[in-house]
Tab-separated table of C-alpha atoms in Angstrom:
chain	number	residue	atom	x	y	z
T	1	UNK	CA	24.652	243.946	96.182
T	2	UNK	CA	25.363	240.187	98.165
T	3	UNK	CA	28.639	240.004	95.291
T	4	UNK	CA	30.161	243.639	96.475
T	5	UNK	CA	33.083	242.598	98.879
T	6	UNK	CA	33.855	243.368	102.281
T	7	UNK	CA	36.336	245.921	102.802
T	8	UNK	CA	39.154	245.109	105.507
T	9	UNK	CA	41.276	247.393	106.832
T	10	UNK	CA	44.463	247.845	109.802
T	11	UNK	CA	47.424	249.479	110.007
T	12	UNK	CA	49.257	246.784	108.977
T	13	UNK	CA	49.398	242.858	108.668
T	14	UNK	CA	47.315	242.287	112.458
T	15	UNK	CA	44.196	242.456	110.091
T	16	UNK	CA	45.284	239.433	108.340
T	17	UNK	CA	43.764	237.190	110.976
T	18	UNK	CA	40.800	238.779	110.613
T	19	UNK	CA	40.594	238.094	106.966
T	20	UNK	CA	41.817	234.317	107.893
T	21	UNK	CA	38.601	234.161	109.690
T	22	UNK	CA	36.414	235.828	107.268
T	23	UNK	CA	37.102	233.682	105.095
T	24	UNK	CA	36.717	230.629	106.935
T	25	UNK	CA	33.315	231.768	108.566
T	26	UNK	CA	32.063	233.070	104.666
T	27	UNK	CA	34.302	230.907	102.038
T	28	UNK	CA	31.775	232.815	99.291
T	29	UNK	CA	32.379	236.490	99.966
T	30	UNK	CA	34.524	238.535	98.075
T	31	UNK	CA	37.132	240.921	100.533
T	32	UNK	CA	39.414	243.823	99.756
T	33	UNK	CA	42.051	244.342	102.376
T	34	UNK	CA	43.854	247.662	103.428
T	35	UNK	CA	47.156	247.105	105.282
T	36	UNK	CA	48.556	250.784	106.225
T	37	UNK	CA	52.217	249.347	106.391
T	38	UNK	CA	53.913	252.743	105.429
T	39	UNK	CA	52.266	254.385	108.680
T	40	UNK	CA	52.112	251.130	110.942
T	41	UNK	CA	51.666	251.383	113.993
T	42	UNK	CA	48.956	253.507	114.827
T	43	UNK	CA	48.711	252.446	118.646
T	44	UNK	CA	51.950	255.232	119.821
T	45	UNK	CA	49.949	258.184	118.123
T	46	UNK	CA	47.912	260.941	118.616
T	47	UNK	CA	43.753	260.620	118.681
T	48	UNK	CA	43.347	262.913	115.767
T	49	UNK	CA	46.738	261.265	113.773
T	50	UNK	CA	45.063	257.900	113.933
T	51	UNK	CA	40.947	259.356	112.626
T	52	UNK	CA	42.552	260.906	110.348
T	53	UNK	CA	44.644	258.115	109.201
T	54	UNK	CA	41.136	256.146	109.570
T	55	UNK	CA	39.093	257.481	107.491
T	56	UNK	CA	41.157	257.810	104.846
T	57	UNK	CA	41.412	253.795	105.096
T	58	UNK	CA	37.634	253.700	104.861
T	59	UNK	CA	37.353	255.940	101.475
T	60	UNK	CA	40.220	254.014	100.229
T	61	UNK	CA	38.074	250.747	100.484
T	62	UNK	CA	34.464	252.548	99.680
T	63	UNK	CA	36.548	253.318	96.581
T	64	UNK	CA	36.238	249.350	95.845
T	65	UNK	CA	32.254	249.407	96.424
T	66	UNK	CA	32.335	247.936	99.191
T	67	UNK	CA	28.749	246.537	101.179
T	68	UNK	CA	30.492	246.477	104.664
T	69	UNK	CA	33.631	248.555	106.595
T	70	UNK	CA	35.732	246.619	108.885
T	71	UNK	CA	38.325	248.442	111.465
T	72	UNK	CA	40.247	245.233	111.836
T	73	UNK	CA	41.789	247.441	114.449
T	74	UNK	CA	41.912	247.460	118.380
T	75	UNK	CA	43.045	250.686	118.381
T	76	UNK	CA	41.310	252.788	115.384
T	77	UNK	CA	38.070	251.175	116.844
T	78	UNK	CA	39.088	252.447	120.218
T	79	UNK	CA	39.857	255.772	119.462
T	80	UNK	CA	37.569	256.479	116.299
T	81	UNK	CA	34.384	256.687	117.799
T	82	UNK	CA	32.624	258.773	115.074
T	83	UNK	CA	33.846	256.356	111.906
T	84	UNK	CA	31.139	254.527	111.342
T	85	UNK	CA	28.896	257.928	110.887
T	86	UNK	CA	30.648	259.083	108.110
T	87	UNK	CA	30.018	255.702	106.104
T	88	UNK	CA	27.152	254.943	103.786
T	89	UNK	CA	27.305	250.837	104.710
T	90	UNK	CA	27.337	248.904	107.671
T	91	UNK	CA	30.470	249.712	109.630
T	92	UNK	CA	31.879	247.410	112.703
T	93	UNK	CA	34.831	247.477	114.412
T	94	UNK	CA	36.091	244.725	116.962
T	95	UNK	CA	35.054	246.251	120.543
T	96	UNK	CA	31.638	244.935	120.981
T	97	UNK	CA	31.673	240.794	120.148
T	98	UNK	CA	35.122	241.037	121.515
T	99	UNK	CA	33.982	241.702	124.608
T	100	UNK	CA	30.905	239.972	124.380
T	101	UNK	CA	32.517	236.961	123.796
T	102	UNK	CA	34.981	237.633	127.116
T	103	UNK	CA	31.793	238.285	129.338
T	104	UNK	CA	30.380	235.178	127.787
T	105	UNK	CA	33.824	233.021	128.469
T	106	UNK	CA	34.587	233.974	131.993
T	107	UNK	CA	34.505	231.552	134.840
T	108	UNK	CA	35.712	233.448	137.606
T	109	UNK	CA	34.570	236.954	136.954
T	110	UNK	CA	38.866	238.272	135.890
T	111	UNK	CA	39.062	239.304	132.445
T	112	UNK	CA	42.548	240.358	130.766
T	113	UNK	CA	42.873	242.760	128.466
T	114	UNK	CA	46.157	243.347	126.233
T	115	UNK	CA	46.382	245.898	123.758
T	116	UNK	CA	48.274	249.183	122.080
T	117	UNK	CA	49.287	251.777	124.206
T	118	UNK	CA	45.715	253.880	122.823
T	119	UNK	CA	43.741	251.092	123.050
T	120	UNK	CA	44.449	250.923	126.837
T	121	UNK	CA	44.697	254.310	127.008
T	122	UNK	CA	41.286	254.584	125.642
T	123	UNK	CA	39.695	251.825	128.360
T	124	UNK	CA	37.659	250.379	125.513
T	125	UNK	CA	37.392	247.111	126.142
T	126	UNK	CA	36.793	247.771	130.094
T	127	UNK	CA	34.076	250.078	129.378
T	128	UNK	CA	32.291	247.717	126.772
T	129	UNK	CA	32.792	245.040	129.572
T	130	UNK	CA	31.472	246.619	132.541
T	131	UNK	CA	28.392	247.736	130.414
T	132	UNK	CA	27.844	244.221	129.607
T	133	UNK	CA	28.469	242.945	133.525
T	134	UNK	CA	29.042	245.410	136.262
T	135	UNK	CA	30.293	242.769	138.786
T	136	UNK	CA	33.142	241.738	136.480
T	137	UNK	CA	37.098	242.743	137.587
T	138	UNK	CA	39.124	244.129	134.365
T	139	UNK	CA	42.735	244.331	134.125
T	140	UNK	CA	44.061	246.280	131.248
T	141	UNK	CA	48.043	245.916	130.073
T	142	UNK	CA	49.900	247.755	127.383
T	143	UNK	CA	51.894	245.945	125.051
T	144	UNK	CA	53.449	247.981	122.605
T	145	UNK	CA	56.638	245.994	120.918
T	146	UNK	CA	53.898	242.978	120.071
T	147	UNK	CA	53.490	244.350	116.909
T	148	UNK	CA	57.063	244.883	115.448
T	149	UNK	CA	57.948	242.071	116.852
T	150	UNK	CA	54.840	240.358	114.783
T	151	UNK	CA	55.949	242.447	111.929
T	152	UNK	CA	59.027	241.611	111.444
T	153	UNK	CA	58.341	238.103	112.140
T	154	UNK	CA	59.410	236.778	115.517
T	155	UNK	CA	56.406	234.490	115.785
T	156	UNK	CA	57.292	231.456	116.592
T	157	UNK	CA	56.994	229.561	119.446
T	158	UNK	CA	60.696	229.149	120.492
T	159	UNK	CA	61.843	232.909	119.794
T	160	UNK	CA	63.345	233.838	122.455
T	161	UNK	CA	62.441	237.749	122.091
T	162	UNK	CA	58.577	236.707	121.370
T	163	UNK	CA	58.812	234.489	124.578
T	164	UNK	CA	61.209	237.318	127.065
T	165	UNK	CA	58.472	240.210	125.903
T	166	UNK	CA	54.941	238.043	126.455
T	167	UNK	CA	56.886	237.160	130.023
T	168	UNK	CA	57.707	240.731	130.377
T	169	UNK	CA	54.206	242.405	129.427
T	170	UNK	CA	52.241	239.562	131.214
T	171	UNK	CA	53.559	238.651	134.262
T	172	UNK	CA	51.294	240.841	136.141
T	173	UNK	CA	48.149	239.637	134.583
T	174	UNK	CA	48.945	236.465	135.102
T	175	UNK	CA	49.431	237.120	138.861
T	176	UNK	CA	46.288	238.817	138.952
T	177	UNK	CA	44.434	235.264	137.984
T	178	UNK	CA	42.657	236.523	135.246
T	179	UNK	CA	40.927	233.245	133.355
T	180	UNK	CA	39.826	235.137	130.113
T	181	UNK	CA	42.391	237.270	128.330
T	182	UNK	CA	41.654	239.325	125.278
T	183	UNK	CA	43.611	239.680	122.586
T	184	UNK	CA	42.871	243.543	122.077
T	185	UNK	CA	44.700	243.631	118.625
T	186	UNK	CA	44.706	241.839	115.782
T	187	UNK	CA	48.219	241.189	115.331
T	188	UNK	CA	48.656	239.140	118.597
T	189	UNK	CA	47.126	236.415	117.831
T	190	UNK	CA	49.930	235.513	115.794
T	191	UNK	CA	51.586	235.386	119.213
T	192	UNK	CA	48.659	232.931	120.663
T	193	UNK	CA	50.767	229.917	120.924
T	194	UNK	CA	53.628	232.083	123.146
T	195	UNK	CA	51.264	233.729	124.970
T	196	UNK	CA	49.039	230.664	125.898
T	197	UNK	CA	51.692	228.434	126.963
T	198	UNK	CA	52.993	231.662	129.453
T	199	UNK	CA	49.476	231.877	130.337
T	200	UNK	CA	48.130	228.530	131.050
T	201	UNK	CA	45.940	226.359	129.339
T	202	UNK	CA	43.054	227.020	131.995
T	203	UNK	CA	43.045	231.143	130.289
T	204	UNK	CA	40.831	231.379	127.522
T	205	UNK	CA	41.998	233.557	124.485
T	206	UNK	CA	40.032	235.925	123.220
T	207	UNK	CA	40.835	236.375	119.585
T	208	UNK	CA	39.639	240.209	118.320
T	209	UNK	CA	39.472	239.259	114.543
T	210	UNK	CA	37.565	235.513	115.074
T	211	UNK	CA	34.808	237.528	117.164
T	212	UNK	CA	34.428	240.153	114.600
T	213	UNK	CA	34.203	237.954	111.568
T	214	UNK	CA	31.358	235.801	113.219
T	215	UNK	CA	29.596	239.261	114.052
T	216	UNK	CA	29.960	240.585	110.847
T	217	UNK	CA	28.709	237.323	109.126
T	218	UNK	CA	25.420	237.366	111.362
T	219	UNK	CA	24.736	241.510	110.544
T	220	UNK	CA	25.543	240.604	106.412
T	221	UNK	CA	22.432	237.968	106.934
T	222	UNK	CA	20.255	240.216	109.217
T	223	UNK	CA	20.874	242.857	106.191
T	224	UNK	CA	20.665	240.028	103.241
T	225	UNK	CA	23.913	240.801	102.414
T	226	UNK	CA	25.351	237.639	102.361
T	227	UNK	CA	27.020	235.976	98.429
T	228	UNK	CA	25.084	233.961	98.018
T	229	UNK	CA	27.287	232.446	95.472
T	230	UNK	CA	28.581	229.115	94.945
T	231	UNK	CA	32.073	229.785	93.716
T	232	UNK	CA	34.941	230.438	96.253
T	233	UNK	CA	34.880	234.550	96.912
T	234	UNK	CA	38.312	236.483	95.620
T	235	UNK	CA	40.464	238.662	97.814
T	236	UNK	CA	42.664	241.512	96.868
T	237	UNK	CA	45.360	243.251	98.709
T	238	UNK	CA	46.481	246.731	99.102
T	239	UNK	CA	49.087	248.327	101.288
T	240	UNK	CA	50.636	252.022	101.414
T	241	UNK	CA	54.556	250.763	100.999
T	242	UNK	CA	56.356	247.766	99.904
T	243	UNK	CA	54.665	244.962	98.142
T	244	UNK	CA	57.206	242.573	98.695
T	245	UNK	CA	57.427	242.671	102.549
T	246	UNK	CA	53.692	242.250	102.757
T	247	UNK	CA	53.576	239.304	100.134
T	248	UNK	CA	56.104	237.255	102.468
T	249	UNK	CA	54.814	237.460	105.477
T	250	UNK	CA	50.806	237.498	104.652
T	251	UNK	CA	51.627	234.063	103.419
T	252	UNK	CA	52.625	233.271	106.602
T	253	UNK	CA	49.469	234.746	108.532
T	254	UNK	CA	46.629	233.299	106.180
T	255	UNK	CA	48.530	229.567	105.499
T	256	UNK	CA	48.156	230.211	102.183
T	257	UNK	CA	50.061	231.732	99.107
T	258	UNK	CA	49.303	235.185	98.212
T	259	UNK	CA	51.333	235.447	95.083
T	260	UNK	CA	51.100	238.803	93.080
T	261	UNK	CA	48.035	239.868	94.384
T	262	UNK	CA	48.937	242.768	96.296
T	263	UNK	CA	49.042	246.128	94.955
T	264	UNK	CA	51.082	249.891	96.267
T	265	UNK	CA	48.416	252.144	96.591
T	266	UNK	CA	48.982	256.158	97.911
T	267	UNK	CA	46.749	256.701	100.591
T	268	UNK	CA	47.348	260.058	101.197
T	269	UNK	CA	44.764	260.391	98.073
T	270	UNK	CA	41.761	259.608	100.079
C-alpha cells in the first residue's frame, strides 16, 4: 500500500505549493493532483456549493487508489467539516498544523490570519487557535482578489496590482502588530515575497501547504504508509478545464517543467 499515491486536491493552482512541499518533505511518494480550475474559486460560494464541489474532488482522487486525501484548501477545510467521514483513508486538511505552527511561532501573543471570504467567514483558524492557547489575540482579514490575481499571474514582486491589493487588504493587520501571519490559503504564498516585504521581516509567515505536508508526512509514518522506495515518486495532474492554462503557470509554482502531464477530466462524474 506505501506505493499508492497521495491524492491532492484545491480549487485551483493554490494547491500547487502544497505539492511543491510534498515533494520536497517525501521526494519518494507518488501524488495525484486535482486542480478544480473550471469552478475556481470556491471561497465567494455557498457552504453546501463548496461540500458538494468537495467531495466530488475526493471520489475523483479515491478513483486513483489513493492511501491519503488532502484538502489543499483553506476554505473546503473550513467549511467541510464532515469530509473526512465519508473517506475510507486518512483524510487531512490544512487547519490544524497551520495553526499549530502559528501558536508555536508567536512572540508576542498577535496572530494574523488572511484568507477567502468563507474561510474567515467560517473563523477556522481563530477557533483552532484559541483551542490551542486561550490567551492569544486573533485578527482575521478577507482577501478575496488574491487568488485571481495569483491565477492569472500577477506574482511578482514589482506588480504593481499584487503590491496596491496586499497594501490594501493588509494595512489593518499590520497596524494591529500582529508578529505571526497565516497564510490561510494555499495560493498566497505565491504572494509571500509581496506580502513579507509590506509586512516586515520581524512577521513570520505561516505557509498553509508547508505545515500540511510535514503533518501529513509524520501521520503516513505513524500509519507505515510511507514509499519506501528508492526511485524518485511520479506525479500526475488533473484539472476540470483547460490543460494549457494550467501547464503554464504550474511550471511556474513548482520551479519545474510539467510538460504534457496534465489531463481534462469531467468532474461532474463523481
Amino acid at each position: 500500500m506505501s506505493e499508492q499515491p497521495i491524492g491532492v486536491f484545491d480549487s485551483g493552482l493554490g494547491g500547487l505549493t502544497a505539492v511543491k512541499q510534498l515533494r520536497a518533505i517525501m521526494p519518494h511518494e507518488n501524488i495525484v493532483y486535482f486542480g478544480d480550475t473550471g469552478r475556481v474559486p470556491y471561497g465567494n460560494r455557498s457552504t453546501a456549493t463548496i461540500s458538494r464541489y468537495a467531495k466530488q474532488d475526493a471520489r475523483f482522487l479515491l478513483s486513483h487508489d489513493v492511501k491519503m486525501v488532502i484538502a489543499a484548501c483553506g476554505t473546503v477545510s473550513s467549511t467541510v467539516l464532515d469530509l473526512g467521514e465519508c473517506l475510507p483513508v486518512p483524510y487531512i486538511n490544512v487547519i490544524l498544523p497551520t495553526a499549530a505552527a502559528a501558536v508555536e511561532a508567536t512572540k508576542n501573543g498577535r496572530i494574523g490570519v488572511i484568507g477567502t471570504r468563507a474561510t474567515i467567514g467560517s473563523c477556522s483558524y481563530k477557533k483552532e487557535i484559541e483551542k490551542l492557547d486561550s490567551s492569544i489575540q486573533v485578527f482575521q482579514r478577507e482577501c478575496p482578489l488574491f487568488v485571481p490575481i495569483v491565477e492569472e499571474g500577477f506574482i511578482s514582486p514589482d506588480d504593481p496590482i499584487a503590491k496596491l491589493t496586499v497594501e490594501r487588504y493588509l494595512k489593518e493587520l499590520k497596524d494591529q502588530q500582529v508578529d505571526t501571519l497565516i497564510l490561510g490559503c494555499t495560493h498566497y504564498p505565491i504572494l509571500k515575497p509581496v506580502i513579507g516585504e509590506y509586512v516586515g521581516m520581524d512577521v513570520k509567515l505561516i505557509d498553509s501547504g508547508k505545515e500540511t505536508a510535514i503533518y501529513a508526512s509524520k501521520l503516513l509514518k505513524e500509519k507505515g504508509l510511507l514509499n519506501d522506495s528508492v526511485s524518485e515518486g511520479d506525479c500526475g495532474f488533473y484539472v476540470s478545464d483547460r490543460t494549457e492554462d494550467f501547464t503554464n503557470t504550474a511550471s511556474i509554482f513548482l520551479n519545474s517543467n510539467i510538460g504534457e502531464n496534465v489531463e481534462r477530466v469531467d468532474i461532474w462524474n463523481y
